[in-house]
Amino acid sequence: MDEYRIESQKLIYHPQRVSDWLLGKDIYPIYMEITPYGGCNHRCIFCGLDYLGYKACRLDTKILKGFIKDIAARGVKSIMFAGEGEPLLNKDLASLVKYAKKNGLDVAITTNGVLLTKHISGQILSSLSWLRISLNAGSAKTYSLIHRTKQNDFNKVINNIKEAVRLKKKMGYACTIGVQFLLLNENYNEVEKVAKILRDIGADYLIIKPYSQHPLSINRLKSKLDYKRLLSLEESLKKYKREDFRIIFRKHTMSKITQPRPYRKCLGLPFWAYLASNGDLYACSSFLGEERFRYGNINKATFSKIWKGKKRKAIRKMMKSKWNIDECREVCRLDEVNRYLWRLKHPPEHVNFV
């Protein structure tokens, strides 16, 4: 059971914000993704945007804290530190996590886990809603091939997850600790190895998700999986499930890759935003670096001014009247949100017979 609704959407828990949107009001986002650091210590073969040229830039801590305070005051509910780089490379990340939590935001981190030391876990776990590690192999050799890094990084990550779980249980922290596994030709035969390792460690969950080619990425995998023939993996993974260890096999997402979208407009952009490591605020993470999707820059203006500014109004107009969603990434981040909002805007017959 996917109690985290990773295969679905969570707007049903925000009826007032959705109602305001349906009434045509200009709402603030519920959720935002933030890239605190642009560089990365890995060069994964599946990298979505090739790290935008591997630029090791970072958001200024003082400016970012001002941004965090501003978005919290405007009704943003949650943030995730991740993005086009490795967030733990930002040395101030622990203080940023604590500051965001202090300002009433739910906070999460997605990381490759190499820098998730015992010290770092001790600083951040008490303030996080969840921590997710990207671990895409069940052996050091395959890990090195996919993450394009030293084989020993695999052992570091496993030990770091183990220590984080131990600390969470010892201190009684509410933080959910899970792993995301991207199913590729190079690793699909190791997914059971990962499941067993994580179950024995005591992690909360394992997500198995399909690869999706980024439209702007130079990187191209040599071969793509036929996910239909791998759906049987879901059944083989059931033996590793426990009451305290969930396996979320994203079968629904895999099936959508070859299907046409049931909506004709991207409607979900008002509910989220993406902050890049250079301070640019974007409407969509699939088009980082493209001016036509950039709202503004927090080094030059506050979030409130950017969100109410002319550029964002122009982007809203473009998405409403000119944008062709066939240019979007397959099974994009907002796909389930768009399906839900499209149904609200275009209800079928007989909806009043509840």
Short mmCIF file of C-alpha atoms in Angstrom, two decimals:
data_model
loop_
_atom_site.label_atom_id
_atom_site.label_comp_id
_atom_site.label_asym_id
_atom_site.label_seq_id
_atom_site.Cartn_x
_atom_site.Cartn_y
_atom_site.Cartn_z
CA MET A 1 0.00 0.00 0.00
CA ASP A 2 1.36 3.41 -1.03
CA GLU A 3 0.32 5.37 2.04
CA TYR A 4 2.72 8.17 1.04
CA ARG A 5 0.72 8.66 -2.21
CA ILE A 6 3.92 8.67 -4.24
CA GLU A 7 2.03 7.21 -7.21
CA SER A 8 -0.79 9.70 -6.82
CA GLN A 9 -1.18 13.34 -5.74
CA LYS A 10 -1.90 15.12 -2.48
CA LEU A 11 -4.03 18.08 -3.51
CA ILE A 12 -7.05 16.33 -2.04
CA TYR A 13 -5.62 17.31 1.36
CA HIS A 14 -5.57 20.99 0.42
CA PRO A 15 -9.20 21.68 -0.55
CA GLN A 16 -9.11 25.40 0.29
CA ARG A 17 -6.11 26.08 -1.96
CA VAL A 18 -7.67 24.05 -4.77
CA SER A 19 -11.00 25.82 -4.29
CA ASP A 20 -9.29 29.22 -4.53
CA TRP A 21 -7.59 28.09 -7.74
CA LEU A 22 -10.90 26.89 -9.21
CA LEU A 23 -12.38 30.30 -8.43
CA GLY A 24 -9.61 31.94 -10.43
CA LYS A 25 -7.64 33.34 -7.51
CA ASP A 26 -3.87 33.78 -7.81
CA ILE A 27 -2.69 31.31 -5.17
CA TYR A 28 0.72 30.71 -3.60
CA PRO A 29 2.43 27.31 -3.89
CA ILE A 30 1.94 24.48 -1.42
CA TYR A 31 5.33 22.90 -2.09
CA MET A 32 8.72 24.03 -3.39
CA GLU A 33 11.96 22.32 -4.38
CA ILE A 34 15.22 24.06 -3.59
CA THR A 35 18.72 23.42 -4.91
CA PRO A 36 21.13 24.65 -2.21
CA TYR A 37 24.18 23.58 -4.25
CA GLY A 38 24.63 23.17 -7.99
CA GLY A 39 27.58 20.79 -8.14
CA CYS A 40 27.66 17.08 -7.45
CA ASN A 41 30.10 14.43 -6.25
CA HIS A 42 28.66 11.86 -8.70
CA ARG A 43 28.12 11.78 -12.48
CA CYS A 44 25.21 9.36 -12.78
CA ILE A 45 24.51 7.91 -16.21
CA PHE A 46 20.84 8.92 -15.90
CA CYS A 47 21.43 12.53 -14.82
CA GLY A 48 18.44 14.56 -15.93
CA LEU A 49 20.09 17.85 -16.82
CA ASP A 50 23.77 16.89 -16.77
CA TYR A 51 24.06 19.11 -13.68
CA LEU A 52 23.66 22.17 -15.89
CA GLY A 53 27.32 22.00 -16.77
CA TYR A 54 28.43 20.84 -13.29
CA LYS A 55 28.59 24.42 -11.99
CA ALA A 56 29.51 24.35 -8.30
CA CYS A 57 27.44 27.38 -7.33
CA ARG A 58 25.51 27.73 -4.09
CA LEU A 59 22.70 29.87 -2.77
CA ASP A 60 23.75 32.57 -0.34
CA THR A 61 22.63 31.44 3.12
CA LYS A 62 21.39 34.85 4.28
CA ILE A 63 19.36 35.41 1.11
CA LEU A 64 18.00 31.86 1.20
CA LYS A 65 16.89 32.25 4.81
CA GLY A 66 15.06 35.42 3.82
CA PHE A 67 13.41 33.50 1.00
CA ILE A 68 12.41 30.68 3.36
CA LYS A 69 10.87 33.13 5.80
CA ASP A 70 8.98 34.84 2.99
CA ILE A 71 7.50 31.68 1.46
CA ALA A 72 6.43 30.40 4.89
CA ALA A 73 4.59 33.68 5.51
CA ARG A 74 2.82 33.35 2.15
CA GLY A 75 1.38 29.93 2.88
CA VAL A 76 3.92 27.54 1.40
CA LYS A 77 3.63 24.32 3.40
CA SER A 78 6.76 22.34 2.54
CA ILE A 79 10.16 22.37 0.86
CA MET A 80 12.53 19.69 -0.38
CA PHE A 81 16.26 20.31 -0.62
CA ALA A 82 17.55 18.42 -3.66
CA GLY A 83 17.74 19.74 -7.18
CA GLU A 84 20.34 19.63 -9.91
CA GLY A 85 23.20 18.97 -7.49
CA GLU A 86 24.00 17.19 -4.23
CA PRO A 87 22.39 19.24 -1.41
CA LEU A 88 24.77 18.03 1.32
CA LEU A 89 27.65 19.78 -0.47
CA ASN A 90 26.20 22.99 0.94
CA LYS A 91 27.93 23.27 4.32
CA ASP A 92 25.06 25.33 5.74
CA LEU A 93 22.34 22.82 4.87
CA ALA A 94 21.80 21.68 8.47
CA SER A 95 21.18 25.24 9.64
CA LEU A 96 18.86 25.84 6.68
CA VAL A 97 16.85 22.73 7.54
CA LYS A 98 16.48 23.86 11.15
CA TYR A 99 15.57 27.40 10.08
CA ALA A 100 12.88 26.19 7.70
CA LYS A 101 11.41 23.93 10.38
CA LYS A 102 11.47 26.82 12.87
CA ASN A 103 9.45 28.88 10.37
CA GLY A 104 6.73 26.24 10.25
CA LEU A 105 7.66 24.44 7.03
CA ASP A 106 7.72 20.68 6.56
CA VAL A 107 11.24 19.86 5.33
CA ALA A 108 12.68 16.97 3.30
CA ILE A 109 15.99 16.09 1.66
CA THR A 110 16.84 13.90 -1.32
CA THR A 111 20.54 12.98 -1.45
CA ASN A 112 22.91 10.37 -2.84
CA GLY A 113 23.85 9.72 0.78
CA VAL A 114 27.66 9.70 0.49
CA LEU A 115 27.99 12.78 2.71
CA LEU A 116 25.24 11.70 5.11
CA THR A 117 27.66 11.20 7.97
CA LYS A 118 26.74 10.40 11.56
CA HIS A 119 27.38 14.04 12.43
CA ILE A 120 25.09 15.35 9.68
CA SER A 121 22.31 12.90 10.56
CA GLY A 122 22.54 14.06 14.16
CA GLN A 123 22.01 17.65 13.03
CA ILE A 124 19.11 17.22 10.59
CA LEU A 125 16.95 14.20 11.42
CA SER A 126 15.01 15.88 14.21
CA SER A 127 13.82 18.61 11.80
CA LEU A 128 13.01 16.48 8.74
CA SER A 129 9.69 14.98 7.70
CA TRP A 130 11.52 12.58 5.43
CA LEU A 131 14.95 11.74 4.08
CA ARG A 132 15.32 9.92 0.75
CA ILE A 133 18.54 8.40 -0.58
CA SER A 134 19.12 7.73 -4.27
CA LEU A 135 20.66 4.25 -4.37
CA ASN A 136 20.59 2.63 -7.77
CA ALA A 137 22.41 -0.67 -7.37
CA GLY A 138 22.70 -3.65 -5.08
CA SER A 139 26.47 -4.09 -5.42
CA ALA A 140 29.52 -1.86 -5.31
CA LYS A 141 30.52 -2.71 -8.87
CA THR A 142 27.16 -1.83 -10.42
CA TYR A 143 26.86 1.22 -8.19
CA SER A 144 30.19 2.50 -9.47
CA LEU A 145 29.05 1.97 -13.06
CA ILE A 146 25.71 3.78 -12.65
CA HIS A 147 26.75 6.57 -10.29
CA ARG A 148 30.13 6.90 -12.03
CA THR A 149 32.05 7.07 -8.80
CA LYS A 150 34.33 4.95 -6.59
CA GLN A 151 33.05 1.52 -5.59
CA ASN A 152 33.61 2.34 -1.94
CA ASP A 153 30.90 4.99 -2.11
CA PHE A 154 28.38 2.15 -2.15
CA ASN A 155 29.61 0.92 1.23
CA LYS A 156 29.63 4.46 2.59
CA VAL A 157 26.00 4.98 1.61
CA ILE A 158 24.84 1.68 3.12
CA ASN A 159 26.64 2.47 6.38
CA ASN A 160 25.26 6.02 6.42
CA ILE A 161 21.69 4.76 5.98
CA LYS A 162 22.26 2.21 8.72
CA GLU A 163 23.54 4.91 11.10
CA ALA A 164 20.69 7.29 10.26
CA VAL A 165 18.12 4.54 10.97
CA ARG A 166 19.87 3.66 14.23
CA LEU A 167 19.88 7.30 15.35
CA LYS A 168 16.25 7.81 14.35
CA LYS A 169 15.10 4.84 16.40
CA LYS A 170 17.29 5.69 19.38
CA MET A 171 16.04 9.29 19.56
CA GLY A 172 12.46 8.56 18.52
CA TYR A 173 12.53 10.95 15.57
CA ALA A 174 9.50 11.04 13.27
CA CYS A 175 11.61 11.38 10.12
CA THR A 176 10.83 8.73 7.50
CA ILE A 177 13.99 7.27 5.94
CA GLY A 178 13.66 5.70 2.51
CA VAL A 179 15.51 4.84 -0.68
CA GLN A 180 14.70 5.50 -4.32
CA PHE A 181 15.88 3.02 -6.95
CA LEU A 182 15.75 3.98 -10.62
CA LEU A 183 15.07 0.87 -12.67
CA LEU A 184 17.56 0.58 -15.56
CA ASN A 185 18.92 -2.08 -17.87
CA GLU A 186 22.13 -1.92 -15.86
CA ASN A 187 20.57 -2.68 -12.47
CA TYR A 188 17.14 -4.33 -12.69
CA ASN A 189 18.60 -7.70 -11.66
CA GLU A 190 19.86 -6.20 -8.37
CA VAL A 191 16.63 -4.71 -7.08
CA GLU A 192 16.03 -7.69 -4.77
CA LYS A 193 19.51 -7.27 -3.30
CA VAL A 194 18.69 -3.69 -2.41
CA ALA A 195 15.34 -4.67 -0.92
CA LYS A 196 16.97 -7.24 1.36
CA ILE A 197 19.72 -4.84 2.46
CA LEU A 198 17.25 -2.09 3.33
CA ARG A 199 14.84 -4.43 5.10
CA ASP A 200 17.65 -5.77 7.27
CA ILE A 201 18.92 -2.25 8.00
CA GLY A 202 15.46 -1.11 9.09
CA ALA A 203 14.71 1.55 6.47
CA ASP A 204 11.08 2.62 6.15
CA TYR A 205 10.59 2.05 2.43
CA LEU A 206 12.04 1.36 -1.00
CA ILE A 207 10.68 3.05 -4.12
CA ILE A 208 11.27 1.47 -7.52
CA LYS A 209 10.60 3.95 -10.30
CA PRO A 210 11.08 4.03 -14.09
CA TYR A 211 13.59 6.14 -16.02
CA SER A 212 12.25 9.18 -17.84
CA GLN A 213 14.35 10.93 -20.47
CA HIS A 214 14.76 14.65 -19.79
CA PRO A 215 13.98 16.65 -22.95
CA LEU A 216 16.94 19.02 -22.43
CA SER A 217 19.54 16.49 -21.33
CA ILE A 218 22.59 15.85 -23.47
CA ASN A 219 22.96 12.54 -21.65
CA ARG A 220 21.26 9.61 -23.38
CA LEU A 221 21.14 6.07 -22.03
CA LYS A 222 22.23 3.55 -24.64
CA SER A 223 19.18 1.41 -24.08
CA LYS A 224 15.76 1.92 -22.52
CA LEU A 225 13.87 -0.71 -20.63
CA ASP A 226 10.65 -2.26 -21.74
CA TYR A 227 8.94 -1.85 -18.39
CA LYS A 228 6.07 -4.12 -19.33
CA ARG A 229 8.36 -7.14 -19.10
CA LEU A 230 9.58 -6.08 -15.67
CA LEU A 231 6.22 -5.74 -13.97
CA SER A 232 6.73 -9.23 -12.55
CA LEU A 233 9.38 -7.74 -10.26
CA GLU A 234 6.56 -6.41 -8.13
CA GLU A 235 5.52 -9.92 -7.23
CA SER A 236 9.08 -11.11 -6.51
CA LEU A 237 9.62 -8.17 -4.16
CA LYS A 238 6.63 -8.99 -1.97
CA LYS A 239 8.65 -11.44 0.14
CA TYR A 240 10.77 -8.56 1.44
CA LYS A 241 7.84 -6.50 2.66
CA ARG A 242 7.15 -6.15 6.35
CA GLU A 243 4.77 -4.06 8.39
CA ASP A 244 7.63 -1.64 9.05
CA PHE A 245 9.23 -1.86 5.59
CA ARG A 246 7.21 -0.89 2.53
CA ILE A 247 8.08 -1.44 -1.11
CA ILE A 248 6.48 1.03 -3.50
CA PHE A 249 6.72 -0.38 -7.00
CA ARG A 250 5.66 2.40 -9.34
CA LYS A 251 3.71 0.22 -11.72
CA HIS A 252 1.21 2.94 -12.52
CA THR A 253 3.96 5.34 -13.57
CA MET A 254 5.61 2.67 -15.71
CA SER A 255 2.36 2.05 -17.55
CA LYS A 256 1.88 5.77 -18.26
CA ILE A 257 5.17 6.19 -20.16
CA THR A 258 3.68 4.90 -23.43
CA GLN A 259 0.22 6.36 -22.91
CA PRO A 260 -1.09 9.74 -24.13
CA ARG A 261 -1.82 12.30 -21.47
CA PRO A 262 -5.53 12.63 -20.59
CA TYR A 263 -5.16 16.42 -20.21
CA ARG A 264 -4.26 19.12 -22.72
CA LYS A 265 -2.90 21.85 -20.45
CA CYS A 266 -0.40 21.96 -17.60
CA LEU A 267 -2.55 23.19 -14.72
CA GLY A 268 -0.39 22.36 -11.71
CA LEU A 269 2.25 25.11 -11.87
CA PRO A 270 0.53 27.46 -9.37
CA PHE A 271 0.85 24.80 -6.67
CA TRP A 272 4.63 24.49 -6.74
CA ALA A 273 7.89 26.18 -7.81
CA TYR A 274 11.58 25.35 -8.20
CA LEU A 275 14.52 27.38 -6.90
CA ALA A 276 17.84 26.77 -8.67
CA SER A 277 21.28 27.12 -7.09
CA ASN A 278 21.94 30.47 -8.80
CA GLY A 279 18.80 31.99 -7.30
CA ASP A 280 16.56 31.66 -10.36
CA LEU A 281 12.96 30.75 -9.54
CA TYR A 282 11.34 28.53 -12.16
CA ALA A 283 7.84 27.45 -13.05
CA CYS A 284 9.01 23.99 -14.13
CA SER A 285 12.08 21.91 -13.27
CA SER A 286 12.05 20.28 -16.71
CA PHE A 287 13.09 23.57 -18.28
CA LEU A 288 15.84 24.87 -16.03
CA GLY A 289 18.01 27.38 -17.83
CA GLU A 290 15.21 28.42 -20.19
CA GLU A 291 14.25 32.06 -19.83
CA ARG A 292 10.66 31.44 -20.90
CA PHE A 293 10.10 29.46 -17.65
CA ARG A 294 12.07 31.70 -15.28
CA TYR A 295 9.96 33.82 -12.93
CA GLY A 296 12.87 35.87 -11.58
CA ASN A 297 15.88 35.70 -9.25
CA ILE A 298 15.81 35.89 -5.45
CA ASN A 299 19.16 37.72 -5.43
CA LYS A 300 17.39 40.62 -7.11
CA ALA A 301 13.85 40.51 -5.70
CA THR A 302 11.85 38.91 -2.91
CA PHE A 303 9.75 35.84 -3.50
CA SER A 304 6.57 37.85 -3.01
CA LYS A 305 7.53 40.38 -5.69
CA ILE A 306 8.60 37.65 -8.10
CA TRP A 307 5.40 35.65 -7.61
CA LYS A 308 3.21 38.69 -8.21
CA GLY A 309 5.44 40.05 -10.97
CA LYS A 310 4.92 40.61 -14.69
CA LYS A 311 7.13 37.71 -15.76
CA ARG A 312 5.09 35.14 -13.87
CA LYS A 313 1.86 36.59 -15.31
CA ALA A 314 3.35 36.22 -18.78
CA ILE A 315 4.29 32.59 -18.10
CA ARG A 316 0.78 31.86 -16.82
CA LYS A 317 -0.63 33.34 -20.03
CA MET A 318 1.78 31.29 -22.16
CA MET A 319 0.83 28.04 -20.42
CA LYS A 320 -2.86 28.80 -20.78
CA SER A 321 -2.99 29.77 -24.44
CA LYS A 322 0.22 28.85 -26.28
CA TRP A 323 2.00 25.92 -24.65
CA ASN A 324 1.93 22.49 -26.29
CA ILE A 325 2.25 19.82 -23.59
CA ASP A 326 3.77 17.46 -26.14
CA GLU A 327 6.99 19.39 -25.45
CA CYS A 328 6.85 18.34 -21.79
CA ARG A 329 8.84 15.56 -20.17
CA GLU A 330 7.19 12.15 -20.30
CA VAL A 331 5.47 11.31 -16.99
CA CYS A 332 6.52 14.67 -15.56
CA ARG A 333 6.64 15.69 -11.90
CA LEU A 334 3.13 17.20 -12.05
CA ASP A 335 1.45 14.51 -14.11
CA GLU A 336 -0.90 13.20 -11.41
CA VAL A 337 -1.62 16.75 -10.23
CA ASN A 338 -2.55 17.71 -13.79
CA ARG A 339 -4.80 14.66 -14.17
CA TYR A 340 -6.65 15.59 -10.99
CA LEU A 341 -7.04 19.28 -11.84
CA TRP A 342 -8.11 18.51 -15.40
CA ARG A 343 -10.90 16.28 -14.07
CA LEU A 344 -12.03 19.08 -11.74
CA LYS A 345 -12.08 21.53 -14.64
CA HIS A 346 -13.71 19.03 -17.03
CA PRO A 347 -15.96 16.77 -14.94
CA PRO A 348 -17.72 13.83 -16.59
CA GLU A 349 -21.47 13.36 -16.55
CA HIS A 350 -23.39 12.33 -13.42
CA VAL A 351 -20.89 13.74 -10.89
CA ASN A 352 -23.73 14.92 -8.68
CA PHE A 353 -24.77 11.36 -7.95
CA VAL A 354 -22.32 11.00 -5.06
#
